[in-house]
Amino acid sequence: MRKTLKFLVSSRIMILSVLGVSLYLAIAEYHLSLWYVLVAGVGLGVVFGKVFCRWVCPMGLIMEMLMGLSPDGKIRQMYQYHKVGCPIAWISGFLNKHSIFRIKLNEDTCKNCGICDRKCYIVAMEPTNYSLYKPSAIKPGDSYTCSKCLECVASCPNGSLTYKI
Ligand code: SF4
Ligand code: SF4
């Protein structure tokens, strides 16, 4: 399971490219109603949280490509982009706190190494408020801005972070 998740996270750009282009073609060429896209995006949000933006959305793909052109401001742009969002992002961002799959910390096995925090753009922008492992901090995975890149979960060396029911 952990290997599968690591593979998916390392392949995310490829998955986003395939799904983003397919969705764009379905809308532009085959006139797929945006209402279906909205319902599907919110349905994904109920199960997985705000996954649509960085795994499926054509606009998300364009944003990632633009951010890749200016790596210096990438974290800030990512943070701002995922704060503004669109109707799907607004709803599924809210669902991050209530989705069926959530990011969980096993405090008993966590070594407090901080690797997970260094992977997260939310922590990078607001390090005094957010942390994936510090007990007193707000958990970024439950916040509106978390786009379920799952870099944090994949980076934990001893599997203390999980993304599960
Ligand atoms: S999935 Fe993890 S690393 Fe990615 S934004 Fe959410 S909390 Fe941060
Ligand atoms: S990377 Fe894993 S072990 Fe290290 S602080 Fe984060 S949750 Fe704890």
PDB file of N, CA and C and ligand atoms in Angstrom, residues 105 110-116 133 156-158 160-161, ligand 2:
ATOM      1  N   LEU A 105      -1.570  11.075  11.634  1.00  0.00           N
ATOM      2  CA  LEU A 105      -0.232  10.931  12.224  1.00  0.00           C
ATOM      3  C   LEU A 105      -0.268   9.868  13.315  1.00  0.00           C
ATOM      4  N   CYS A 110       6.273   8.477  15.335  1.00  0.00           N
ATOM      5  CA  CYS A 110       6.901   9.692  14.774  1.00  0.00           C
ATOM      6  C   CYS A 110       8.210  10.008  15.493  1.00  0.00           C
ATOM      7  N   LYS A 111       9.243  10.308  14.713  1.00  0.00           N
ATOM      8  CA  LYS A 111      10.576  10.610  15.282  1.00  0.00           C
ATOM      9  C   LYS A 111      10.847  12.113  15.346  1.00  0.00           C
ATOM     10  N   ASN A 112       9.840  12.914  15.040  1.00  0.00           N
ATOM     11  CA  ASN A 112       9.995  14.387  15.066  1.00  0.00           C
ATOM     12  C   ASN A 112      11.138  14.885  14.182  1.00  0.00           C
ATOM     13  N   CYS A 113      11.359  14.213  13.078  1.00  0.00           N
ATOM     14  CA  CYS A 113      12.489  14.601  12.216  1.00  0.00           C
ATOM     15  C   CYS A 113      12.158  15.838  11.371  1.00  0.00           C
ATOM     16  N   GLY A 114      10.868  16.109  11.118  1.00  0.00           N
ATOM     17  CA  GLY A 114      10.470  17.315  10.381  1.00  0.00           C
ATOM     18  C   GLY A 114      10.538  17.206   8.861  1.00  0.00           C
ATOM     19  N   ILE A 115      10.853  16.021   8.349  1.00  0.00           N
ATOM     20  CA  ILE A 115      10.957  15.860   6.886  1.00  0.00           C
ATOM     21  C   ILE A 115       9.616  16.189   6.217  1.00  0.00           C
ATOM     22  N   CYS A 116       8.529  15.720   6.815  1.00  0.00           N
ATOM     23  CA  CYS A 116       7.197  15.944   6.231  1.00  0.00           C
ATOM     24  C   CYS A 116       6.901  17.439   6.107  1.00  0.00           C
ATOM     25  N   TYR A 133       3.388  17.337  12.348  1.00  0.00           N
ATOM     26  CA  TYR A 133       3.706  16.457  13.481  1.00  0.00           C
ATOM     27  C   TYR A 133       3.764  17.146  14.843  1.00  0.00           C
ATOM     28  N   CYS A 156       7.625  10.567   4.628  1.00  0.00           N
ATOM     29  CA  CYS A 156       7.917  10.111   6.003  1.00  0.00           C
ATOM     30  C   CYS A 156       8.713   8.796   5.962  1.00  0.00           C
ATOM     31  N   PRO A 157       9.911   8.790   6.536  1.00  0.00           N
ATOM     32  CA  PRO A 157      10.771   7.607   6.391  1.00  0.00           C
ATOM     33  C   PRO A 157      10.264   6.379   7.127  1.00  0.00           C
ATOM     34  N   ASN A 158       9.445   6.568   8.159  1.00  0.00           N
ATOM     35  CA  ASN A 158       9.007   5.360   8.886  1.00  0.00           C
ATOM     36  C   ASN A 158       7.495   5.163   8.884  1.00  0.00           C
ATOM     37  N   SER A 160       4.930   7.056   9.535  1.00  0.00           N
ATOM     38  CA  SER A 160       4.098   7.585  10.627  1.00  0.00           C
ATOM     39  C   SER A 160       2.915   8.390  10.111  1.00  0.00           C
ATOM     40  N   LEU A 161       3.021   8.859   8.880  1.00  0.00           N
ATOM     41  CA  LEU A 161       1.886   9.561   8.266  1.00  0.00           C
ATOM     42  C   LEU A 161       1.201   8.599   7.295  1.00  0.00           C
TER      43      LEU A 161
HETATM   44  S1  SF4 B   2       8.523  12.715   8.536  1.00  0.00           S
HETATM   45 FE1  SF4 B   2       7.427  11.140   9.730  1.00  0.00          FE
HETATM   46  S2  SF4 B   2       8.763  10.750  11.489  1.00  0.00           S
HETATM   47 FE2  SF4 B   2       9.447  12.681  10.587  1.00  0.00          FE
HETATM   48  S3  SF4 B   2       8.301  14.281  11.745  1.00  0.00           S
HETATM   49 FE3  SF4 B   2       7.092  13.781   9.910  1.00  0.00          FE
HETATM   50  S4  SF4 B   2       5.636  12.216  10.635  1.00  0.00           S
HETATM   51 FE4  SF4 B   2       7.277  12.300  12.153  1.00  0.00          FE
END
